Amino acid sequence: MTELIDLSEVAGQAGKFDCFLEQVRDRFGFDHVAYLGSNPVAGTMHGYVTYPEEWKRHYTHQAYHLIDPTLRIAQRSIAPIDWSRIEQSDNFRLVFCAAREFGISDRGVTIPVRGPFGDTGMLSVTRDTDEHEWRAMIAHSIGDLQSIAVHMHDAVMNSDAFSNVLRRTPLSSREIEILQWTAAGKTQQDIADILNISHRTVEVHLRSAREKLFSLTTAQAIARAIAQHLIYPI
Amino acid sequence: MIIVIDAANRHLFEDILDDMYRLRARVFSDRLGWEVTIENGREIDRFDHLDPLYIVGLDVEGEVISCVRLLQTTGPHMLSDVFSAILDGEAPLRSSRIWESTRFCVDTARLSREGADTTVSRATCELMVATLETCRDAGISDIITVIDPVMNRVLKRSDNAPYDYVGTVKPMGKVSALAALLDCTDERIGRVRNFAALHDNVVLTDAAALELRPVTAQNGLKNREVTVLPGQTSSVALSPVIGLGHVPG
């Protein structure tokens, strides 16, 4: 995950969301990556895409976001929605025939995110390729894409100052304890031995702690935990 | 066999879900004595209104024999609210890679009767395999599941023991409840498949499930003509998401 910008590190930097999506695209070899999120607390919607300008204009002008079946279904889904699973409705054909003219494939997947306050996000990736390669690509990247989707969503939602305060999730004693040992230089196996829990339990709590601190990396999570006086600097 | 139902296909399987709510009423209210809300013989709570993912087991006659419900831990879910006592006041895990599974149950009465076509153990393993595989394929690394001690023993016996527990065991109705962690690795899936000798795909396609349930097929086809997913024709894009808007917290 180290190649990607940690969005929590570059607060306020213009263009960071576009840049992040371009990095995701290049790292996994997708044609395009798009994020759309809605923040009901602030009453705002946010969209960031790597699509060509002409498609963005056409999509907005035709108001495709009102009928785009990938968004309609994914918005209510828990699991990632592969676009091949979506019923071939009139709207599906309308949006994807137009997309094809702009060189955008109908092979894609949309990963839904649900936040704590009714906020939702959707990260979509697409690539014009055959079925076999597509399946392999997604099987390889889907776990990272889940983390990336939530990281992007949290960063976008938290760009609203009120939401940033509201959306802070408390850490559990165990998460804080594990962060503290990590800050002290202990490995996950060391920590598992010290706390007499499984290695995987350490890993799961560390991942949860990172996400609660809106960080992609453990280093950034520790920096934030120290800044928030959750743990002591060592 | 297993069917996976979510917002994308639930309009085809409303009557399977209806039977599932009835099974949950029999298990969680009648048998386990949990304080759940029963209406017209169905156990439905507010998390069912959040478009969760259901994994539902059917026997050869197409009757619902098992079910479980999955929700993301980044959004509203049971451990962050209803089951918070289990966590002793501690904050729940929140991760893009962990889903919460709740309302895990099997129709032991139906499966213990004479002439049942499968066993409780096998039905439980099928449900677990389908759940673990669905999670794995979605990029989920771990499941946190709220279960009772009986289900915990069943998991252990099926070579599917939780690798750890979070919080402590808390009394709930006639029994108690606890939160267990399960990894969705190929290794675990292999162990459970091996234990129950499940070698084939356990998840039915929508088409195969409709065939197994003639009633569902009729409803499904009928629904197909008239049902529009809520929001599909709405002129407001991305209104604060359907079902989530009115949930406190």
Short mmCIF file of C-alpha atoms in Angstrom, two decimals:
data_model
loop_
_atom_site.label_atom_id
_atom_site.label_comp_id
_atom_site.label_asym_id
_atom_site.label_seq_id
_atom_site.Cartn_x
_atom_site.Cartn_y
_atom_site.Cartn_z
CA MET A 1 0.00 0.00 0.00
CA THR A 2 3.02 2.27 0.31
CA GLU A 3 2.95 3.45 -3.29
CA LEU A 4 -0.38 5.18 -2.80
CA ILE A 5 -0.75 8.61 -1.30
CA ASP A 6 -2.09 8.40 2.21
CA LEU A 7 -4.92 10.89 1.85
CA SER A 8 -4.79 11.74 5.54
CA GLU A 9 -1.28 13.13 5.05
CA VAL A 10 -2.09 15.74 2.47
CA ALA A 11 -4.97 17.67 3.99
CA GLY A 12 -6.33 20.43 1.83
CA GLN A 13 -4.04 19.78 -1.10
CA ALA A 14 -5.94 20.54 -4.32
CA GLY A 15 -6.22 17.69 -6.80
CA LYS A 16 -5.20 15.05 -4.30
CA PHE A 17 -8.31 12.94 -4.90
CA ASP A 18 -7.81 12.89 -8.69
CA CYS A 19 -4.17 12.07 -8.15
CA PHE A 20 -5.06 9.22 -5.78
CA LEU A 21 -7.45 7.67 -8.30
CA GLU A 22 -4.82 7.92 -11.05
CA GLN A 23 -2.38 6.08 -8.79
CA VAL A 24 -4.94 3.35 -8.13
CA ARG A 25 -5.59 3.07 -11.88
CA ASP A 26 -1.90 2.75 -12.74
CA ARG A 27 -1.04 0.44 -9.88
CA PHE A 28 -3.62 -2.20 -10.81
CA GLY A 29 -3.73 -1.58 -14.57
CA PHE A 30 -7.34 -0.44 -14.90
CA ASP A 31 -8.47 1.82 -17.75
CA HIS A 32 -10.40 4.06 -15.38
CA VAL A 33 -11.28 4.55 -11.73
CA ALA A 34 -14.22 6.61 -10.47
CA TYR A 35 -15.56 7.58 -7.05
CA LEU A 36 -18.96 9.00 -6.23
CA GLY A 37 -20.05 9.75 -2.69
CA SER A 38 -22.95 11.39 -0.92
CA ASN A 39 -22.75 13.14 2.44
CA PRO A 40 -26.28 13.59 3.84
CA VAL A 41 -24.91 15.49 6.86
CA ALA A 42 -23.44 18.25 4.70
CA GLY A 43 -26.01 17.69 1.94
CA THR A 44 -23.29 17.32 -0.66
CA MET A 45 -22.28 14.94 -3.42
CA HIS A 46 -18.72 14.36 -4.55
CA GLY A 47 -17.45 12.84 -7.74
CA TYR A 48 -13.87 12.16 -8.86
CA VAL A 49 -13.03 10.25 -12.03
CA THR A 50 -10.14 9.47 -14.34
CA TYR A 51 -12.48 9.44 -17.36
CA PRO A 52 -11.73 11.69 -20.34
CA GLU A 53 -13.09 15.24 -20.09
CA GLU A 54 -15.45 14.70 -23.04
CA TRP A 55 -17.12 11.71 -21.35
CA LYS A 56 -17.42 13.62 -18.09
CA ARG A 57 -19.15 16.47 -19.93
CA HIS A 58 -21.41 14.14 -21.88
CA TYR A 59 -22.29 12.10 -18.77
CA THR A 60 -23.16 15.22 -16.78
CA HIS A 61 -24.98 16.90 -19.65
CA GLN A 62 -27.13 13.83 -20.31
CA ALA A 63 -27.69 13.48 -16.54
CA TYR A 64 -26.69 9.81 -16.73
CA HIS A 65 -26.02 9.78 -12.98
CA LEU A 66 -29.82 9.76 -12.58
CA ILE A 67 -30.21 6.51 -14.50
CA ASP A 68 -26.78 4.84 -14.36
CA PRO A 69 -27.70 1.27 -13.32
CA THR A 70 -24.27 0.57 -11.80
CA LEU A 71 -24.89 3.35 -9.27
CA ARG A 72 -28.55 2.47 -8.67
CA ILE A 73 -27.75 -1.12 -7.72
CA ALA A 74 -24.41 -0.64 -5.98
CA GLN A 75 -25.83 2.09 -3.78
CA ARG A 76 -28.02 -0.54 -2.08
CA SER A 77 -25.55 -3.39 -2.15
CA ILE A 78 -23.17 -4.80 0.44
CA ALA A 79 -20.98 -6.81 -1.93
CA PRO A 80 -19.10 -5.42 -4.93
CA ILE A 81 -21.35 -5.41 -8.01
CA ASP A 82 -19.76 -6.78 -11.15
CA TRP A 83 -21.40 -4.94 -14.04
CA SER A 84 -22.05 -8.26 -15.82
CA ARG A 85 -24.53 -9.03 -13.03
CA ILE A 86 -26.70 -6.02 -13.75
CA GLU A 87 -29.86 -6.66 -15.73
CA GLN A 88 -29.58 -5.38 -19.31
CA SER A 89 -32.27 -2.73 -18.97
CA ASP A 90 -32.90 0.14 -21.40
CA ASN A 91 -30.95 2.43 -19.09
CA PHE A 92 -28.03 0.01 -19.03
CA ARG A 93 -27.88 -0.03 -22.83
CA LEU A 94 -28.31 3.73 -23.05
CA VAL A 95 -25.41 4.51 -20.69
CA PHE A 96 -23.03 1.79 -21.89
CA CYS A 97 -23.62 2.32 -25.62
CA ALA A 98 -22.73 5.96 -25.11
CA ALA A 99 -19.74 4.99 -22.96
CA ARG A 100 -18.49 2.66 -25.66
CA GLU A 101 -18.34 5.59 -28.09
CA PHE A 102 -15.96 7.27 -25.68
CA GLY A 103 -13.86 4.11 -25.48
CA ILE A 104 -15.15 3.04 -22.06
CA SER A 105 -15.83 -0.66 -21.55
CA ASP A 106 -18.86 -2.24 -19.90
CA ARG A 107 -16.50 -4.58 -18.02
CA GLY A 108 -16.25 -3.21 -14.53
CA VAL A 109 -17.04 -3.55 -10.88
CA THR A 110 -18.47 -1.07 -8.38
CA ILE A 111 -17.56 -1.35 -4.70
CA PRO A 112 -20.11 0.15 -2.33
CA VAL A 113 -19.09 1.82 0.94
CA ARG A 114 -21.40 2.57 3.83
CA GLY A 115 -20.37 5.04 6.47
CA PRO A 116 -21.79 5.52 9.96
CA PHE A 117 -24.15 8.43 9.23
CA GLY A 118 -25.99 7.29 6.13
CA ASP A 119 -23.09 8.47 3.99
CA THR A 120 -22.38 6.22 1.03
CA GLY A 121 -19.67 5.97 -1.55
CA MET A 122 -19.01 3.92 -4.65
CA LEU A 123 -15.66 3.15 -6.18
CA SER A 124 -15.81 1.84 -9.75
CA VAL A 125 -13.01 0.36 -11.82
CA THR A 126 -13.17 -0.66 -15.47
CA ARG A 127 -10.95 -2.27 -18.07
CA ASP A 128 -11.56 -3.30 -21.66
CA THR A 129 -10.38 -6.90 -21.57
CA ASP A 130 -11.57 -10.46 -21.92
CA GLU A 131 -13.54 -12.30 -19.25
CA HIS A 132 -10.63 -14.48 -18.18
CA GLU A 133 -8.17 -11.65 -17.60
CA TRP A 134 -10.85 -9.55 -15.90
CA ARG A 135 -11.63 -12.29 -13.38
CA ALA A 136 -7.95 -12.71 -12.58
CA MET A 137 -7.47 -8.94 -12.20
CA ILE A 138 -10.38 -8.61 -9.77
CA ALA A 139 -9.48 -11.71 -7.77
CA HIS A 140 -6.00 -10.21 -7.34
CA SER A 141 -7.07 -6.68 -6.42
CA ILE A 142 -10.48 -6.91 -4.73
CA GLY A 143 -9.17 -6.88 -1.15
CA ASP A 144 -7.03 -3.80 -1.78
CA LEU A 145 -9.90 -2.16 -3.65
CA GLN A 146 -12.13 -2.59 -0.59
CA SER A 147 -9.55 -0.79 1.58
CA ILE A 148 -8.98 1.88 -1.07
CA ALA A 149 -12.73 2.49 -1.46
CA VAL A 150 -13.16 3.13 2.27
CA HIS A 151 -9.98 5.23 2.49
CA MET A 152 -11.15 7.44 -0.40
CA HIS A 153 -14.66 7.66 1.03
CA ASP A 154 -13.46 8.62 4.53
CA ALA A 155 -11.11 11.26 3.11
CA VAL A 156 -13.81 12.79 0.92
CA MET A 157 -16.44 12.80 3.69
CA ASN A 158 -13.95 14.27 6.17
CA SER A 159 -13.15 17.17 3.85
CA ASP A 160 -16.31 18.62 5.37
CA ALA A 161 -15.18 20.07 8.72
CA PHE A 162 -18.34 19.14 10.63
CA SER A 163 -18.36 15.58 9.26
CA ASN A 164 -14.69 15.27 10.16
CA VAL A 165 -15.51 15.75 13.83
CA LEU A 166 -18.75 13.77 13.71
CA ARG A 167 -17.30 10.77 11.90
CA ARG A 168 -14.45 10.15 14.34
CA THR A 169 -14.85 6.62 15.66
CA PRO A 170 -13.51 5.75 19.10
CA LEU A 171 -10.76 3.14 19.29
CA SER A 172 -11.10 0.18 21.65
CA SER A 173 -8.60 -0.45 24.48
CA ARG A 174 -7.24 -3.39 22.53
CA GLU A 175 -6.67 -1.29 19.40
CA ILE A 176 -4.89 1.38 21.43
CA GLU A 177 -2.81 -1.25 23.22
CA ILE A 178 -1.73 -2.79 19.90
CA LEU A 179 -0.90 0.63 18.41
CA GLN A 180 1.18 1.43 21.49
CA TRP A 181 3.20 -1.79 21.16
CA THR A 182 3.64 -1.14 17.43
CA ALA A 183 4.92 2.36 18.21
CA ALA A 184 7.39 0.69 20.57
CA GLY A 185 8.76 -1.27 17.63
CA LYS A 186 7.17 -4.65 18.31
CA THR A 187 6.22 -6.89 15.41
CA GLN A 188 2.74 -8.33 15.06
CA GLN A 189 4.03 -11.70 16.25
CA ASP A 190 5.71 -10.07 19.29
CA ILE A 191 2.45 -8.36 20.17
CA ALA A 192 0.48 -11.58 19.74
CA ASP A 193 2.86 -13.27 22.20
CA ILE A 194 2.78 -10.39 24.68
CA LEU A 195 -1.00 -10.15 24.72
CA ASN A 196 -1.53 -13.89 24.38
CA ILE A 197 -3.81 -13.53 21.37
CA SER A 198 -3.53 -14.84 17.82
CA HIS A 199 -1.37 -13.14 15.21
CA ARG A 200 -4.48 -12.63 13.12
CA THR A 201 -6.32 -10.89 15.98
CA VAL A 202 -3.45 -8.39 16.14
CA GLU A 203 -3.65 -7.84 12.40
CA VAL A 204 -7.43 -7.35 12.42
CA HIS A 205 -7.26 -4.80 15.26
CA LEU A 206 -4.40 -2.93 13.60
CA ARG A 207 -6.33 -2.69 10.36
CA SER A 208 -9.41 -1.46 12.19
CA ALA A 209 -7.31 1.11 14.10
CA ARG A 210 -5.78 2.37 10.84
CA GLU A 211 -9.19 2.83 9.28
CA LYS A 212 -10.61 4.56 12.36
CA LEU A 213 -7.70 6.98 12.14
CA PHE A 214 -8.42 7.37 8.40
CA SER A 215 -4.91 6.18 7.55
CA LEU A 216 -3.73 3.84 4.83
CA THR A 217 -0.45 3.03 6.55
CA THR A 218 0.36 1.95 10.10
CA ALA A 219 3.03 4.67 10.30
CA GLN A 220 0.46 7.36 9.59
CA ALA A 221 -1.99 5.79 12.04
CA ILE A 222 0.66 5.93 14.80
CA ALA A 223 1.45 9.56 14.00
CA ARG A 224 -2.25 10.41 14.25
CA ALA A 225 -2.72 8.37 17.45
CA ILE A 226 0.18 10.28 19.07
CA ALA A 227 -1.22 13.62 17.87
CA GLN A 228 -4.59 12.73 19.39
CA HIS A 229 -2.91 11.62 22.68
CA LEU A 230 -4.27 8.08 22.28
CA ILE A 231 -0.77 6.64 22.75
CA TYR A 232 2.54 7.90 24.12
CA PRO A 233 5.46 8.74 21.83
CA ILE A 234 8.38 6.41 22.51
CA MET B 1 -28.19 -25.68 -1.66
CA ILE B 2 -27.58 -22.01 -1.04
CA ILE B 3 -28.91 -18.83 -2.55
CA VAL B 4 -27.31 -15.40 -2.09
CA ILE B 5 -29.86 -12.58 -1.94
CA ASP B 6 -29.20 -8.84 -1.87
CA ALA B 7 -30.69 -5.62 -3.28
CA ALA B 8 -29.80 -6.66 -6.84
CA ASN B 9 -31.96 -9.80 -6.90
CA ARG B 10 -34.28 -9.70 -3.88
CA HIS B 11 -37.28 -8.77 -6.05
CA LEU B 12 -37.06 -12.35 -7.39
CA PHE B 13 -36.95 -14.00 -3.97
CA GLU B 14 -39.30 -12.06 -1.66
CA ASP B 15 -41.11 -15.24 -0.63
CA ILE B 16 -37.85 -16.99 0.28
CA LEU B 17 -37.01 -14.00 2.48
CA ASP B 18 -40.49 -14.21 4.00
CA ASP B 19 -39.88 -17.86 4.94
CA MET B 20 -36.48 -16.84 6.29
CA TYR B 21 -38.04 -14.25 8.63
CA ARG B 22 -40.39 -17.00 9.88
CA LEU B 23 -37.48 -19.36 10.53
CA ARG B 24 -35.69 -16.61 12.44
CA ALA B 25 -38.80 -16.07 14.59
CA ARG B 26 -38.92 -19.78 15.45
CA VAL B 27 -35.22 -19.93 16.28
CA PHE B 28 -34.42 -16.62 17.97
CA SER B 29 -37.71 -15.98 19.77
CA ASP B 30 -39.25 -19.43 20.37
CA ARG B 31 -36.13 -21.54 20.85
CA LEU B 32 -33.45 -19.17 22.11
CA GLY B 33 -35.73 -16.67 23.85
CA TRP B 34 -33.90 -13.61 22.57
CA GLU B 35 -35.73 -10.32 22.92
CA VAL B 36 -36.45 -9.87 19.25
CA THR B 37 -39.49 -8.21 17.72
CA ILE B 38 -41.94 -10.63 16.16
CA GLU B 39 -44.70 -9.42 13.89
CA ASN B 40 -47.11 -11.85 12.22
CA GLY B 41 -44.74 -14.71 13.02
CA ARG B 42 -41.77 -13.01 11.37
CA GLU B 43 -38.62 -11.68 13.02
CA ILE B 44 -37.56 -8.52 11.23
CA ASP B 45 -35.41 -5.77 12.74
CA ARG B 46 -34.17 -2.41 11.47
CA PHE B 47 -31.01 -3.91 10.01
CA ASP B 48 -33.19 -5.87 7.60
CA HIS B 49 -34.26 -2.50 6.19
CA LEU B 50 -30.65 -1.63 5.32
CA ASP B 51 -30.45 -3.95 2.32
CA PRO B 52 -28.14 -6.50 3.95
CA LEU B 53 -26.73 -9.51 2.14
CA TYR B 54 -28.52 -12.77 2.99
CA ILE B 55 -27.16 -16.26 2.53
CA VAL B 56 -30.07 -18.70 2.63
CA GLY B 57 -30.03 -22.51 2.59
CA LEU B 58 -32.79 -24.51 0.87
CA ASP B 59 -33.49 -28.24 1.06
CA VAL B 60 -34.38 -30.32 -2.02
CA GLU B 61 -38.02 -29.33 -1.65
CA GLY B 62 -37.01 -25.70 -1.81
CA GLU B 63 -37.82 -25.02 1.87
CA VAL B 64 -35.67 -22.56 3.81
CA ILE B 65 -33.50 -24.53 6.26
CA SER B 66 -30.78 -22.04 7.22
CA CYS B 67 -29.82 -18.40 6.91
CA VAL B 68 -27.36 -15.71 7.89
CA ARG B 69 -27.20 -11.94 7.38
CA LEU B 70 -24.13 -9.88 6.46
CA LEU B 71 -23.45 -6.17 6.96
CA GLN B 72 -20.37 -3.98 6.51
CA THR B 73 -18.66 -2.94 9.77
CA THR B 74 -17.95 0.54 8.30
CA GLY B 75 -21.67 1.35 8.43
CA PRO B 76 -24.51 0.67 10.87
CA HIS B 77 -24.38 -2.91 12.16
CA MET B 78 -25.48 -4.88 15.22
CA LEU B 79 -22.27 -4.97 17.28
CA SER B 80 -22.03 -1.18 17.14
CA ASP B 81 -25.44 -0.90 18.67
CA VAL B 82 -27.72 -3.76 19.73
CA PHE B 83 -24.99 -6.17 20.83
CA SER B 84 -22.67 -3.55 22.33
CA ALA B 85 -23.01 -5.24 25.77
CA ILE B 86 -20.95 -8.15 24.44
CA LEU B 87 -18.07 -5.71 23.88
CA ASP B 88 -18.16 -4.47 27.52
CA GLY B 89 -18.61 -0.90 26.38
CA GLU B 90 -15.63 -1.04 24.04
CA ALA B 91 -15.87 0.33 20.49
CA PRO B 92 -16.46 -2.33 17.82
CA LEU B 93 -13.99 -3.15 15.08
CA ARG B 94 -14.44 -0.99 11.98
CA SER B 95 -12.84 -2.23 8.80
CA SER B 96 -13.41 -2.34 5.07
CA ARG B 97 -12.19 -5.94 5.17
CA ILE B 98 -14.45 -7.21 7.99
CA TRP B 99 -18.13 -7.97 7.60
CA GLU B 100 -20.45 -8.75 10.47
CA SER B 101 -22.58 -11.87 10.33
CA THR B 102 -25.70 -12.10 12.49
CA ARG B 103 -28.90 -14.16 12.74
CA PHE B 104 -26.97 -17.31 11.86
CA CYS B 105 -29.43 -20.16 12.26
CA VAL B 106 -30.42 -23.60 11.05
CA ASP B 107 -33.89 -25.22 11.15
CA THR B 108 -32.94 -28.06 13.48
CA ALA B 109 -36.58 -29.14 13.89
CA ARG B 110 -37.08 -29.68 10.17
CA LEU B 111 -33.68 -31.32 9.70
CA SER B 112 -34.15 -33.70 12.66
CA ARG B 113 -37.47 -35.06 11.41
CA GLU B 114 -37.67 -38.46 9.77
CA GLY B 115 -36.93 -38.38 6.07
CA ALA B 116 -34.97 -35.11 6.13
CA ASP B 117 -32.68 -34.96 3.12
CA THR B 118 -29.70 -33.49 4.94
CA THR B 119 -28.35 -33.18 8.48
CA VAL B 120 -27.98 -30.20 10.79
CA SER B 121 -24.23 -30.52 10.56
CA ARG B 122 -24.17 -30.64 6.77
CA ALA B 123 -26.63 -27.76 6.40
CA THR B 124 -24.51 -25.68 8.79
CA CYS B 125 -21.34 -26.45 6.86
CA GLU B 126 -22.96 -25.59 3.53
CA LEU B 127 -24.11 -22.26 4.93
CA MET B 128 -20.66 -21.55 6.38
CA VAL B 129 -18.86 -22.46 3.15
CA ALA B 130 -21.17 -20.25 1.08
CA THR B 131 -20.73 -17.39 3.57
CA LEU B 132 -16.94 -17.69 3.68
CA GLU B 133 -16.68 -17.94 -0.11
CA THR B 134 -19.00 -15.00 -0.69
CA CYS B 135 -16.92 -12.91 1.69
CA ARG B 136 -13.60 -14.05 0.19
CA ASP B 137 -14.80 -13.23 -3.33
CA ALA B 138 -15.82 -9.75 -2.16
CA GLY B 139 -12.31 -9.08 -0.82
CA ILE B 140 -13.31 -9.61 2.81
CA SER B 141 -10.59 -11.09 5.01
CA ASP B 142 -12.48 -11.77 8.26
CA ILE B 143 -15.98 -12.17 9.63
CA ILE B 144 -17.09 -11.12 13.08
CA THR B 145 -20.11 -13.16 14.03
CA VAL B 146 -22.55 -13.02 16.92
CA ILE B 147 -23.49 -16.55 17.92
CA ASP B 148 -24.76 -18.57 20.88
CA PRO B 149 -22.65 -21.24 22.65
CA VAL B 150 -24.45 -24.06 20.80
CA MET B 151 -23.48 -22.62 17.42
CA ASN B 152 -19.96 -22.07 18.77
CA ARG B 153 -19.73 -25.80 19.56
CA VAL B 154 -21.11 -26.67 16.11
CA LEU B 155 -18.39 -24.51 14.51
CA LYS B 156 -15.69 -26.19 16.58
CA ARG B 157 -16.96 -29.65 15.74
CA SER B 158 -16.99 -28.82 12.00
CA ASP B 159 -13.26 -28.01 11.92
CA ASN B 160 -14.32 -24.38 11.68
CA ALA B 161 -13.43 -23.09 15.16
CA PRO B 162 -13.23 -19.30 15.53
CA TYR B 163 -9.60 -18.16 15.78
CA ASP B 164 -10.50 -15.72 18.53
CA TYR B 165 -13.33 -13.97 20.37
CA VAL B 166 -13.99 -10.30 21.01
CA GLY B 167 -15.54 -9.07 24.26
CA THR B 168 -17.16 -11.53 26.65
CA VAL B 169 -20.03 -14.00 26.73
CA LYS B 170 -23.25 -12.22 27.74
CA PRO B 171 -26.61 -13.66 28.77
CA MET B 172 -29.28 -13.16 26.15
CA GLY B 173 -32.69 -14.72 26.62
CA LYS B 174 -32.59 -18.43 27.51
CA VAL B 175 -28.99 -18.75 26.33
CA SER B 176 -26.05 -16.38 25.92
CA ALA B 177 -24.28 -14.68 23.03
CA LEU B 178 -20.68 -14.08 22.06
CA ALA B 179 -18.74 -12.45 19.21
CA ALA B 180 -16.33 -14.71 17.33
CA LEU B 181 -13.74 -14.05 14.61
CA LEU B 182 -13.41 -16.25 11.53
CA ASP B 183 -10.95 -15.74 8.68
CA CYS B 184 -12.20 -16.17 5.12
CA THR B 185 -9.10 -17.97 3.89
CA ASP B 186 -8.98 -20.81 1.38
CA GLU B 187 -7.47 -22.89 4.14
CA ARG B 188 -10.52 -22.58 6.39
CA ILE B 189 -12.92 -23.06 3.48
CA GLY B 190 -11.00 -26.23 2.53
CA ARG B 191 -11.24 -27.57 6.08
CA VAL B 192 -15.01 -27.12 6.30
CA ARG B 193 -15.57 -28.50 2.79
CA ASN B 194 -13.44 -31.47 3.72
CA PHE B 195 -15.27 -32.06 7.01
CA ALA B 196 -18.69 -32.13 5.33
CA ALA B 197 -17.44 -33.73 2.08
CA LEU B 198 -18.70 -30.76 0.06
CA HIS B 199 -16.87 -30.97 -3.23
CA ASP B 200 -19.14 -29.04 -5.57
CA ASN B 201 -20.28 -25.48 -5.85
CA VAL B 202 -22.81 -24.91 -3.05
CA VAL B 203 -24.32 -21.66 -4.35
CA LEU B 204 -27.24 -21.84 -6.80
CA THR B 205 -27.58 -19.43 -9.70
CA ASP B 206 -30.72 -17.27 -9.58
CA ALA B 207 -32.19 -19.32 -12.43
CA ALA B 208 -31.59 -22.64 -10.64
CA ALA B 209 -33.08 -21.29 -7.41
CA LEU B 210 -36.20 -20.14 -9.25
CA GLU B 211 -36.56 -23.64 -10.69
CA LEU B 212 -36.28 -25.19 -7.23
CA ARG B 213 -39.06 -22.97 -5.95
CA PRO B 214 -41.92 -23.02 -8.44
CA VAL B 215 -43.84 -20.54 -6.30
CA THR B 216 -40.90 -18.20 -6.24
CA ALA B 217 -40.54 -18.52 -9.98
CA GLN B 218 -44.15 -17.44 -10.46
CA ASN B 219 -43.77 -14.54 -8.09
CA GLY B 220 -40.41 -13.73 -9.56
CA LEU B 221 -41.75 -13.57 -13.07
CA LYS B 222 -44.76 -11.62 -11.95
CA ASN B 223 -42.54 -9.25 -10.02
CA ARG B 224 -40.14 -8.93 -12.86
CA GLU B 225 -42.75 -7.16 -14.92
CA VAL B 226 -43.85 -4.72 -12.29
CA THR B 227 -41.06 -4.33 -9.78
CA VAL B 228 -38.80 -1.37 -10.05
CA LEU B 229 -36.03 -1.22 -7.51
CA PRO B 230 -36.75 1.64 -5.12
CA GLY B 231 -34.96 4.69 -6.36
CA GLN B 232 -34.47 3.35 -9.84
CA THR B 233 -36.86 5.79 -11.40
CA SER B 234 -36.38 8.50 -8.82
CA SER B 235 -35.40 11.85 -10.23
CA VAL B 236 -33.21 12.58 -7.23
CA ALA B 237 -29.79 11.08 -7.63
CA LEU B 238 -28.18 9.69 -4.52
CA SER B 239 -30.69 10.85 -2.05
CA PRO B 240 -29.30 9.93 1.40
CA VAL B 241 -29.32 6.28 0.84
CA ILE B 242 -32.51 4.35 0.87
CA GLY B 243 -33.07 2.72 4.21
CA LEU B 244 -30.11 4.30 5.92
CA GLY B 245 -31.62 7.75 6.28
CA HIS B 246 -33.89 7.10 9.21
CA VAL B 247 -31.53 5.04 11.32
CA PRO B 248 -30.15 6.84 14.34
CA GLY B 249 -26.41 6.43 14.67
#
